[in-house]
PDB file of C-alpha atoms in Angstrom:
ATOM      1  CA  UNK A   1      87.572  77.772  84.292  1.00 97.00           C
ATOM      2  CA  UNK A   2      91.582  76.946  83.991  1.00 98.00           C
ATOM      3  CA  UNK A   3      93.760  79.957  85.109  1.00 98.00           C
ATOM      4  CA  UNK A   4      97.288  80.391  83.407  1.00 98.00           C
ATOM      5  CA  UNK A   5      99.924  82.451  85.222  1.00 98.00           C
ATOM      6  CA  UNK A   6     103.295  83.647  83.221  1.00 98.00           C
ATOM      7  CA  UNK A   7     105.892  85.493  83.613  1.00 98.00           C
ATOM      8  CA  UNK A   8     109.960  86.254  82.376  1.00 97.00           C
ATOM      9  CA  UNK A   9     112.790  86.449  84.535  1.00 97.00           C
ATOM     10  CA  UNK A  10     116.484  86.805  83.960  1.00 96.00           C
ATOM     11  CA  UNK A  11     119.302  87.251  86.520  1.00 96.00           C
ATOM     12  CA  UNK A  12     116.694  87.818  89.308  1.00 96.00           C
ATOM     13  CA  UNK A  13     118.616  87.717  92.186  1.00 97.00           C
ATOM     14  CA  UNK A  14     121.386  89.377  91.310  1.00 96.00           C
ATOM     15  CA  UNK A  15     118.705  92.374  90.525  1.00 96.00           C
ATOM     16  CA  UNK A  16     117.050  92.008  93.529  1.00 96.00           C
ATOM     17  CA  UNK A  17     113.387  90.764  92.715  1.00 97.00           C
ATOM     18  CA  UNK A  18     110.978  89.255  94.740  1.00 98.00           C
ATOM     19  CA  UNK A  19     110.613  86.651  91.959  1.00 98.00           C
ATOM     20  CA  UNK A  20     110.163  83.833  94.742  1.00 98.00           C
ATOM     21  CA  UNK A  21     107.133  85.592  96.201  1.00 98.00           C
ATOM     22  CA  UNK A  22     105.999  86.906  93.448  1.00 98.00           C
ATOM     23  CA  UNK A  23     105.568  83.241  91.835  1.00 98.00           C
ATOM     24  CA  UNK A  24     104.363  81.972  95.169  1.00 98.00           C
ATOM     25  CA  UNK A  25     101.515  84.560  95.158  1.00 98.00           C
ATOM     26  CA  UNK A  26     100.704  83.547  91.318  1.00 98.00           C
ATOM     27  CA  UNK A  27     100.331  80.246  92.626  1.00 98.00           C
ATOM     28  CA  UNK A  28      97.589  80.780  94.911  1.00 98.00           C
ATOM     29  CA  UNK A  29      95.536  81.799  92.206  1.00 98.00           C
ATOM     30  CA  UNK A  30      96.898  79.962  88.706  1.00 98.00           C
ATOM     31  CA  UNK A  31      96.327  76.280  87.869  1.00 98.00           C
ATOM     32  CA  UNK A  32      99.349  76.355  86.061  1.00 98.00           C
ATOM     33  CA  UNK A  33     102.548  78.977  85.561  1.00 98.00           C
ATOM     34  CA  UNK A  34     104.680  79.248  82.833  1.00 98.00           C
ATOM     35  CA  UNK A  35     108.135  81.006  83.594  1.00 98.00           C
ATOM     36  CA  UNK A  36     110.016  81.970  80.747  1.00 98.00           C
ATOM     37  CA  UNK A  37     113.881  81.909  82.267  1.00 98.00           C
ATOM     38  CA  UNK A  38     116.972  83.647  80.204  1.00 96.00           C
ATOM     39  CA  UNK A  39     120.098  82.280  80.689  1.00 96.00           C
ATOM     40  CA  UNK A  40     121.557  83.490  83.835  1.00 95.00           C
ATOM     41  CA  UNK A  41     124.828  84.627  86.087  1.00 94.00           C
ATOM     42  CA  UNK A  42     122.736  83.593  89.176  1.00 95.00           C
ATOM     43  CA  UNK A  43     120.775  81.250  90.669  1.00 97.00           C
ATOM     44  CA  UNK A  44     117.675  82.373  89.131  1.00 98.00           C
ATOM     45  CA  UNK A  45     116.871  78.809  87.520  1.00 98.00           C
ATOM     46  CA  UNK A  46     117.602  77.002  90.443  1.00 98.00           C
ATOM     47  CA  UNK A  47     115.578  78.963  92.922  1.00 98.00           C
ATOM     48  CA  UNK A  48     112.578  78.818  90.840  1.00 98.00           C
ATOM     49  CA  UNK A  49     112.983  74.987  90.205  1.00 98.00           C
ATOM     50  CA  UNK A  50     113.522  74.718  94.156  1.00 98.00           C
ATOM     51  CA  UNK A  51     109.749  75.924  94.531  1.00 98.00           C
ATOM     52  CA  UNK A  52     109.080  72.400  93.477  1.00 96.00           C
ATOM     53  CA  UNK A  53     105.759  72.819  92.445  1.00 98.00           C
ATOM     54  CA  UNK A  54     104.127  70.980  89.647  1.00 98.00           C
ATOM     55  CA  UNK A  55     102.032  73.702  88.622  1.00 98.00           C
ATOM     56  CA  UNK A  56     105.285  75.734  87.312  1.00 98.00           C
ATOM     57  CA  UNK A  57     106.616  75.001  83.503  1.00 98.00           C
ATOM     58  CA  UNK A  58     109.741  76.290  82.861  1.00 98.00           C
ATOM     59  CA  UNK A  59     111.208  77.877  79.413  1.00 98.00           C
ATOM     60  CA  UNK A  60     114.649  78.023  79.320  1.00 98.00           C
ATOM     61  CA  UNK A  61     115.375  80.915  76.710  1.00 97.00           C
ATOM     62  CA  UNK A  62     118.152  83.008  75.169  1.00 94.00           C
ATOM     63  CA  UNK A  63     117.945  86.539  74.828  1.00 92.00           C
ATOM     64  CA  UNK A  64     118.497  88.343  71.427  1.00 89.00           C
ATOM     65  CA  UNK A  65     121.333  90.530  73.243  1.00 85.00           C
ATOM     66  CA  UNK A  66     120.745  92.725  69.556  1.00 81.00           C
ATOM     67  CA  UNK A  67     117.741  93.768  70.029  1.00 79.00           C
ATOM     68  CA  UNK A  68     118.360  97.272  71.927  1.00 76.00           C
ATOM     69  CA  UNK A  69     115.048  99.088  70.883  1.00 76.00           C
ATOM     70  CA  UNK A  70     112.213 100.253  73.284  1.00 77.00           C
ATOM     71  CA  UNK A  71     112.486  97.333  75.394  1.00 79.00           C
ATOM     72  CA  UNK A  72     111.345  94.904  72.434  1.00 87.00           C
ATOM     73  CA  UNK A  73     113.312  91.763  73.924  1.00 90.00           C
ATOM     74  CA  UNK A  74     111.083  91.696  76.979  1.00 91.00           C
ATOM     75  CA  UNK A  75     107.775  91.966  74.714  1.00 91.00           C
ATOM     76  CA  UNK A  76     109.445  88.472  72.879  1.00 94.00           C
ATOM     77  CA  UNK A  77     110.333  86.805  76.352  1.00 95.00           C
ATOM     78  CA  UNK A  78     106.818  87.544  77.612  1.00 95.00           C
ATOM     79  CA  UNK A  79     105.143  86.193  74.667  1.00 95.00           C
ATOM     80  CA  UNK A  80     107.194  83.507  74.856  1.00 96.00           C
ATOM     81  CA  UNK A  81     105.473  82.661  78.214  1.00 97.00           C
ATOM     82  CA  UNK A  82     102.242  83.661  76.976  1.00 97.00           C
ATOM     83  CA  UNK A  83     101.977  81.855  73.644  1.00 96.00           C
ATOM     84  CA  UNK A  84     102.436  78.610  76.075  1.00 96.00           C
ATOM     85  CA  UNK A  85      99.517  79.472  78.279  1.00 98.00           C
ATOM     86  CA  UNK A  86      96.887  76.822  77.972  1.00 98.00           C
ATOM     87  CA  UNK A  87      94.143  78.363  80.404  1.00 98.00           C
ATOM     88  CA  UNK A  88      91.307  80.334  79.522  1.00 98.00           C
ATOM     89  CA  UNK A  89      92.749  83.678  81.672  1.00 98.00           C
ATOM     90  CA  UNK A  90      96.445  84.223  81.581  1.00 98.00           C
ATOM     91  CA  UNK A  91      97.227  86.261  84.413  1.00 98.00           C
ATOM     92  CA  UNK A  92     101.013  88.056  83.978  1.00 97.00           C
ATOM     93  CA  UNK A  93     102.879  89.211  86.649  1.00 97.00           C
ATOM     94  CA  UNK A  94     106.388  91.035  87.004  1.00 96.00           C
ATOM     95  CA  UNK A  95     109.078  89.681  89.034  1.00 96.00           C
ATOM     96  CA  UNK A  96     108.891  92.593  91.346  1.00 97.00           C
ATOM     97  CA  UNK A  97     104.868  92.321  91.507  1.00 98.00           C
ATOM     98  CA  UNK A  98     103.042  90.260  94.201  1.00 98.00           C
ATOM     99  CA  UNK A  99      99.704  90.031  95.034  1.00 98.00           C
ATOM    100  CA  UNK A 100      97.864  90.014  98.692  1.00 98.00           C
ATOM    101  CA  UNK A 101      96.328  86.764  99.945  1.00 98.00           C
ATOM    102  CA  UNK A 102      93.354  88.373 100.883  1.00 98.00           C
ATOM    103  CA  UNK A 103      92.271  89.303  97.237  1.00 98.00           C
ATOM    104  CA  UNK A 104      92.752  85.616  95.955  1.00 98.00           C
ATOM    105  CA  UNK A 105      88.686  84.880  95.803  1.00 98.00           C
ATOM    106  CA  UNK A 106      88.049  88.344  94.601  1.00 98.00           C
ATOM    107  CA  UNK A 107      90.290  87.455  91.812  1.00 98.00           C
ATOM    108  CA  UNK A 108      89.081  84.178  91.019  1.00 98.00           C
ATOM    109  CA  UNK A 109      85.696  85.747  90.896  1.00 98.00           C
ATOM    110  CA  UNK A 110      85.901  88.270  88.663  1.00 98.00           C
ATOM    111  CA  UNK A 111      87.355  85.599  86.150  1.00 98.00           C
ATOM    112  CA  UNK A 112      84.430  83.603  87.149  1.00 98.00           C
ATOM    113  CA  UNK A 113      81.908  86.261  86.392  1.00 98.00           C
ATOM    114  CA  UNK A 114      83.274  87.191  83.130  1.00 98.00           C
ATOM    115  CA  UNK A 115      84.336  83.853  81.332  1.00 98.00           C
ATOM    116  CA  UNK A 116      81.766  83.425  79.172  1.00 97.00           C
ATOM    117  CA  UNK A 117      81.103  87.300  78.470  1.00 97.00           C
ATOM    118  CA  UNK A 118      83.512  87.830  75.249  1.00 96.00           C
ATOM    119  CA  UNK A 119      82.850  91.857  75.565  1.00 97.00           C
ATOM    120  CA  UNK A 120      85.550  91.527  78.738  1.00 98.00           C
ATOM    121  CA  UNK A 121      88.876  90.631  77.302  1.00 98.00           C
ATOM    122  CA  UNK A 122      90.939  91.332  79.934  1.00 98.00           C
ATOM    123  CA  UNK A 123      90.816  92.255  84.035  1.00 98.00           C
ATOM    124  CA  UNK A 124      92.666  95.234  85.466  1.00 98.00           C
ATOM    125  CA  UNK A 125      93.951  95.809  88.779  1.00 98.00           C
ATOM    126  CA  UNK A 126      94.423  98.929  91.223  1.00 97.00           C
ATOM    127  CA  UNK A 127      98.384  99.714  92.072  1.00 97.00           C
ATOM    128  CA  UNK A 128     100.538 100.384  95.263  1.00 98.00           C
ATOM    129  CA  UNK A 129     103.726 101.581  94.046  1.00 97.00           C
ATOM    130  CA  UNK A 130     105.960 101.415  96.775  1.00 98.00           C
ATOM    131  CA  UNK A 131     109.218 103.322  96.694  1.00 97.00           C
ATOM    132  CA  UNK A 132     112.336 103.937  99.067  1.00 95.00           C
ATOM    133  CA  UNK A 133     110.826 102.127 101.983  1.00 95.00           C
ATOM    134  CA  UNK A 134     107.824  99.340 102.097  1.00 96.00           C
ATOM    135  CA  UNK A 135     105.828 102.392 104.109  1.00 96.00           C
ATOM    136  CA  UNK A 136     105.907 104.526 101.399  1.00 97.00           C
ATOM    137  CA  UNK A 137     103.554 104.768  97.998  1.00 97.00           C
ATOM    138  CA  UNK A 138     103.862 106.915  95.163  1.00 95.00           C
ATOM    139  CA  UNK A 139     100.745 108.786  94.092  1.00 92.00           C
ATOM    140  CA  UNK A 140     101.008 111.004  90.669  1.00 90.00           C
ATOM    141  CA  UNK A 141     100.140 110.677  86.797  1.00 88.00           C
ATOM    142  CA  UNK A 142     103.995 109.195  86.595  1.00 87.00           C
ATOM    143  CA  UNK A 143     102.749 106.133  88.244  1.00 92.00           C
ATOM    144  CA  UNK A 144     100.133 104.143  86.643  1.00 90.00           C
ATOM    145  CA  UNK A 145      97.264 104.002  88.891  1.00 93.00           C
ATOM    146  CA  UNK A 146      95.471 100.847  86.945  1.00 95.00           C
ATOM    147  CA  UNK A 147      96.524  98.295  84.564  1.00 95.00           C
ATOM    148  CA  UNK A 148      95.880  95.175  82.721  1.00 97.00           C
ATOM    149  CA  UNK A 149      97.562  91.800  84.333  1.00 97.00           C
ATOM    150  CA  UNK A 150      94.995  89.306  83.068  1.00 98.00           C
ATOM    151  CA  UNK A 151      94.017  88.585  79.417  1.00 98.00           C
ATOM    152  CA  UNK A 152      91.736  86.401  77.658  1.00 98.00           C
ATOM    153  CA  UNK A 153      93.553  83.570  76.440  1.00 97.00           C
ATOM    154  CA  UNK A 154      91.394  82.887  73.278  1.00 95.00           C
ATOM    155  CA  UNK A 155      91.983  86.529  71.619  1.00 95.00           C
ATOM    156  CA  UNK A 156      94.866  87.555  69.544  1.00 93.00           C
ATOM    157  CA  UNK A 157      96.978  89.787  71.795  1.00 94.00           C
ATOM    158  CA  UNK A 158     100.478  90.655  72.506  1.00 88.00           C
ATOM    159  CA  UNK A 159     102.487  93.248  74.110  1.00 89.00           C
ATOM    160  CA  UNK A 160     105.032  95.219  71.996  1.00 83.00           C
ATOM    161  CA  UNK A 161     106.850  96.775  74.759  1.00 75.00           C
ATOM    162  CA  UNK A 162     106.620  94.249  77.266  1.00 70.00           C
ATOM    163  CA  UNK A 163     104.204  95.748  79.514  1.00 74.00           C
ATOM    164  CA  UNK A 164     100.732  96.578  77.957  1.00 90.00           C
ATOM    165  CA  UNK A 165      98.902  94.543  75.860  1.00 94.00           C
ATOM    166  CA  UNK A 166      97.046  95.318  72.370  1.00 93.00           C
ATOM    167  CA  UNK A 167      94.472  93.372  70.772  1.00 95.00           C
ATOM    168  CA  UNK A 168      94.866  92.661  67.207  1.00 91.00           C
ATOM    169  CA  UNK A 169      91.481  92.828  64.744  1.00 83.00           C
ATOM    170  CA  UNK A 170      91.445  91.634  61.586  1.00 76.00           C
ATOM    171  CA  UNK A 171      94.880  92.329  61.199  1.00 71.00           C
ATOM    172  CA  UNK A 172      94.531  95.930  61.484  1.00 74.00           C
ATOM    173  CA  UNK A 173      96.563  98.392  63.835  1.00 80.00           C
ATOM    174  CA  UNK A 174      96.138  97.186  67.572  1.00 89.00           C
ATOM    175  CA  UNK A 175      93.889  98.713  70.290  1.00 93.00           C
ATOM    176  CA  UNK A 176      94.066  98.347  74.192  1.00 95.00           C
ATOM    177  CA  UNK A 177      92.147  95.684  75.658  1.00 97.00           C
ATOM    178  CA  UNK A 178      88.291  95.997  77.041  1.00 98.00           C
ATOM    179  CA  UNK A 179      88.696  95.030  80.914  1.00 98.00           C
ATOM    180  CA  UNK A 180      86.342  94.601  83.524  1.00 98.00           C
ATOM    181  CA  UNK A 181      87.960  95.997  86.877  1.00 98.00           C
ATOM    182  CA  UNK A 182      89.123  93.543  89.319  1.00 98.00           C
ATOM    183  CA  UNK A 183      88.904  96.154  92.452  1.00 97.00           C
ATOM    184  CA  UNK A 184      92.075  94.638  94.292  1.00 97.00           C
ATOM    185  CA  UNK A 185      95.492  95.672  93.967  1.00 98.00           C
ATOM    186  CA  UNK A 186      98.549  94.442  92.813  1.00 98.00           C
ATOM    187  CA  UNK A 187     101.846  95.137  95.004  1.00 98.00           C
ATOM    188  CA  UNK A 188     104.670  96.607  93.147  1.00 98.00           C
ATOM    189  CA  UNK A 189     107.772  96.666  95.026  1.00 98.00           C
ATOM    190  CA  UNK A 190     110.389  97.243  92.362  1.00 96.00           C
ATOM    191  CA  UNK A 191     111.458 100.527  93.777  1.00 96.00           C
ATOM    192  CA  UNK A 192     112.199  99.306  97.158  1.00 97.00           C
ATOM    193  CA  UNK A 193     114.855  96.722  96.734  1.00 96.00           C
ATOM    194  CA  UNK A 194     118.407  97.821  97.958  1.00 93.00           C
ATOM    195  CA  UNK A 195     119.892 101.018  96.225  1.00 93.00           C
ATOM    196  CA  UNK A 196     122.783  98.812  95.174  1.00 92.00           C
ATOM    197  CA  UNK A 197     120.291  96.169  93.424  1.00 93.00           C
ATOM    198  CA  UNK A 198     118.731  98.870  91.604  1.00 91.00           C
ATOM    199  CA  UNK A 199     121.902 100.252  90.487  1.00 91.00           C
ATOM    200  CA  UNK A 200     122.612  96.909  89.029  1.00 90.00           C
ATOM    201  CA  UNK A 201     119.511  96.532  87.290  1.00 90.00           C
ATOM    202  CA  UNK A 202     119.853 100.071  85.682  1.00 87.00           C
ATOM    203  CA  UNK A 203     123.329  98.697  84.504  1.00 88.00           C
ATOM    204  CA  UNK A 204     121.736  95.608  82.960  1.00 86.00           C
ATOM    205  CA  UNK A 205     119.201  96.804  81.329  1.00 83.00           C
ATOM    206  CA  UNK A 206     119.831 100.181  79.861  1.00 81.00           C
ATOM    207  CA  UNK A 207     120.957  98.591  76.576  1.00 82.00           C
ATOM    208  CA  UNK A 208     117.315  97.341  75.827  1.00 82.00           C
ATOM    209  CA  UNK A 209     116.170 100.602  75.762  1.00 79.00           C
ATOM    210  CA  UNK A 210     119.274 102.020  73.742  1.00 71.00           C
ATOM    211  CA  UNK A 211     120.130 104.252  76.510  1.00 75.00           C
ATOM    212  CA  UNK A 212     122.951 104.764  78.661  1.00 75.00           C
ATOM    213  CA  UNK A 213     122.629 103.258  82.341  1.00 74.00           C
ATOM    214  CA  UNK A 214     122.364 106.605  84.777  1.00 79.00           C
ATOM    215  CA  UNK A 215     123.016 106.455  88.661  1.00 84.00           C
ATOM    216  CA  UNK A 216     120.342 105.432  90.608  1.00 86.00           C
ATOM    217  CA  UNK A 217     119.286 107.596  93.911  1.00 90.00           C
ATOM    218  CA  UNK A 218     116.115 106.957  95.507  1.00 94.00           C
ATOM    219  CA  UNK A 219     116.502 110.436  97.323  1.00 93.00           C
ATOM    220  CA  UNK A 220     115.980 112.132  94.052  1.00 93.00           C
ATOM    221  CA  UNK A 221     112.185 112.158  93.874  1.00 93.00           C
ATOM    222  CA  UNK A 222     109.422 114.535  94.276  1.00 92.00           C
ATOM    223  CA  UNK A 223     108.261 113.734  98.018  1.00 92.00           C
ATOM    224  CA  UNK A 224     105.009 115.448  97.817  1.00 92.00           C
ATOM    225  CA  UNK A 225     103.641 112.616  95.966  1.00 94.00           C
ATOM    226  CA  UNK A 226     104.709 109.972  98.325  1.00 96.00           C
ATOM    227  CA  UNK A 227     102.030 109.144 100.994  1.00 96.00           C
ATOM    228  CA  UNK A 228     102.045 106.509 103.633  1.00 97.00           C
ATOM    229  CA  UNK A 229     101.114 103.294 103.157  1.00 97.00           C
ATOM    230  CA  UNK A 230      98.328 102.273 106.124  1.00 94.00           C
ATOM    231  CA  UNK A 231      97.590  98.592 104.790  1.00 96.00           C
ATOM    232  CA  UNK A 232      98.937  95.231 105.292  1.00 98.00           C
ATOM    233  CA  UNK A 233     101.769  93.645 102.908  1.00 98.00           C
ATOM    234  CA  UNK A 234     101.181  90.282 101.264  1.00 98.00           C
ATOM    235  CA  UNK A 235     102.555  87.248 103.893  1.00 98.00           C
ATOM    236  CA  UNK A 236     104.896  86.090 101.106  1.00 98.00           C
ATOM    237  CA  UNK A 237     106.291  89.127 100.874  1.00 98.00           C
ATOM    238  CA  UNK A 238     106.769  89.927 104.506  1.00 98.00           C
ATOM    239  CA  UNK A 239     110.520  88.413 104.548  1.00 97.00           C
ATOM    240  CA  UNK A 240     111.738  89.645 101.579  1.00 97.00           C
ATOM    241  CA  UNK A 241     111.097  93.325 102.721  1.00 97.00           C
ATOM    242  CA  UNK A 242     112.344  92.665 105.910  1.00 96.00           C
ATOM    243  CA  UNK A 243     115.670  91.082 104.524  1.00 96.00           C
ATOM    244  CA  UNK A 244     116.461  92.920 101.028  1.00 95.00           C
ATOM    245  CA  UNK A 245     114.070  96.358 100.842  1.00 94.00           C
ATOM    246  CA  UNK A 246     116.400  99.406 100.955  1.00 91.00           C
ATOM    247  CA  UNK A 247     117.078 100.598 104.733  1.00 87.00           C
ATOM    248  CA  UNK A 248     117.512 104.144 103.951  1.00 87.00           C
ATOM    249  CA  UNK A 249     115.490 106.025 102.566  1.00 92.00           C
ATOM    250  CA  UNK A 250     115.083 110.032 103.056  1.00 93.00           C
ATOM    251  CA  UNK A 251     113.683 112.229 100.020  1.00 93.00           C
ATOM    252  CA  UNK A 252     116.226 115.008  99.183  1.00 92.00           C
ATOM    253  CA  UNK A 253     114.503 118.247 100.652  1.00 93.00           C
ATOM    254  CA  UNK A 254     116.697 120.321  97.940  1.00 92.00           C
ATOM    255  CA  UNK A 255     115.281 118.231  94.920  1.00 92.00           C
ATOM    256  CA  UNK A 256     114.424 120.029  92.185  1.00 92.00           C
ATOM    257  CA  UNK A 257     111.374 119.207  90.092  1.00 90.00           C
ATOM    258  CA  UNK A 258     111.301 118.237  86.342  1.00 89.00           C
ATOM    259  CA  UNK A 259     109.238 120.083  83.789  1.00 90.00           C
ATOM    260  CA  UNK A 260     107.287 116.687  83.606  1.00 88.00           C
ATOM    261  CA  UNK A 261     107.047 116.421  87.405  1.00 88.00           C
ATOM    262  CA  UNK A 262     105.591 120.133  87.067  1.00 88.00           C
ATOM    263  CA  UNK A 263     103.217 118.928  84.343  1.00 90.00           C
ATOM    264  CA  UNK A 264     101.962 116.052  86.861  1.00 89.00           C
ATOM    265  CA  UNK A 265     101.530 118.287  89.615  1.00 86.00           C
ATOM    266  CA  UNK A 266      99.284 120.780  87.202  1.00 89.00           C
ATOM    267  CA  UNK A 267      97.250 117.436  86.450  1.00 87.00           C
ATOM    268  CA  UNK A 268      96.455 116.444  89.975  1.00 87.00           C
ATOM    269  CA  UNK A 269      95.193 119.991  90.674  1.00 87.00           C
ATOM    270  CA  UNK A 270      92.983 119.817  87.867  1.00 87.00           C
ATOM    271  CA  UNK A 271      91.959 115.772  88.535  1.00 85.00           C
ATOM    272  CA  UNK A 272      91.034 117.440  92.228  1.00 87.00           C
ATOM    273  CA  UNK A 273      88.694 120.206  90.700  1.00 87.00           C
ATOM    274  CA  UNK A 274      87.487 117.937  88.263  1.00 85.00           C
ATOM    275  CA  UNK A 275      86.826 114.973  90.276  1.00 83.00           C
ATOM    276  CA  UNK A 276      87.926 113.110  87.395  1.00 81.00           C
ATOM    277  CA  UNK A 277      91.273 110.844  86.703  1.00 84.00           C
ATOM    278  CA  UNK A 278      92.674 111.881  83.459  1.00 79.00           C
ATOM    279  CA  UNK A 279      95.860 109.683  83.737  1.00 83.00           C
ATOM    280  CA  UNK A 280      96.617 107.349  80.438  1.00 83.00           C
ATOM    281  CA  UNK A 281      94.516 103.845  80.667  1.00 89.00           C
ATOM    282  CA  UNK A 282      95.914 100.943  78.643  1.00 93.00           C
ATOM    283  CA  UNK A 283      92.893  99.334  78.717  1.00 95.00           C
ATOM    284  CA  UNK A 284      88.880 100.170  77.988  1.00 95.00           C
ATOM    285  CA  UNK A 285      86.730 100.073  80.833  1.00 95.00           C
ATOM    286  CA  UNK A 286      83.822  98.277  79.745  1.00 95.00           C
ATOM    287  CA  UNK A 287      82.618  96.520  83.248  1.00 91.00           C
ATOM    288  CA  UNK A 288      83.025  98.267  86.865  1.00 84.00           C
TER     289      UNK A 288
END
């Protein structure tokens, strides 16, 4: 079995991504890692080269600055990397996502288990969405609880908005992939980077979603969805968390729920009564 890892990056340092840590965690699982690096204003390219691992293959790209609809430029960059993967499986991590060293054997095992089972097209992971500081995770329907991050590399798949895959069958409308569960989490650190880096991220990426950048303030959140994280962080991420995570987070006690958040509260109450997960899934579970 050969496993490819892949991602895309641009201005990773400027925007506060733990992208080196993310790549180091991918290298614990993958036989090759493809990185599409857009022309940057910082040292992203140099830092990835400095990892100095022969399994890393860098593709230097130029982003289409005129593509400003629904994040499609992210889809383009993601697929540039995915389309050059040569493994049986392709494992995608965003630049702010990390896997834990304790889960490496489990991730390899689930890919091995389903390698020759064509009914399984993807592997879906649980998620730890850290928010505000490394000690809190967000738990609400607004934050996807599971998502596919590994796709079989022999099927016709693409990611129209950069994040979730669609599988194309006989040139018909795409569908979400059929997935097995990994039974381990992805550690998502995008919402613990410093407030200054998050503000810069909002400023730079807003144009690709056809909207104006909005002021960023971590305190503006429904504090009831934040829960204490009781596990351990991946070793490769711990230094980054000490050096670059937001040091001062306090939720605003006067924050007022939006209509969307009120709907999420109602949904969570229904889930508690029914004992079911009612959130949208971007995959169909075919193997638990």
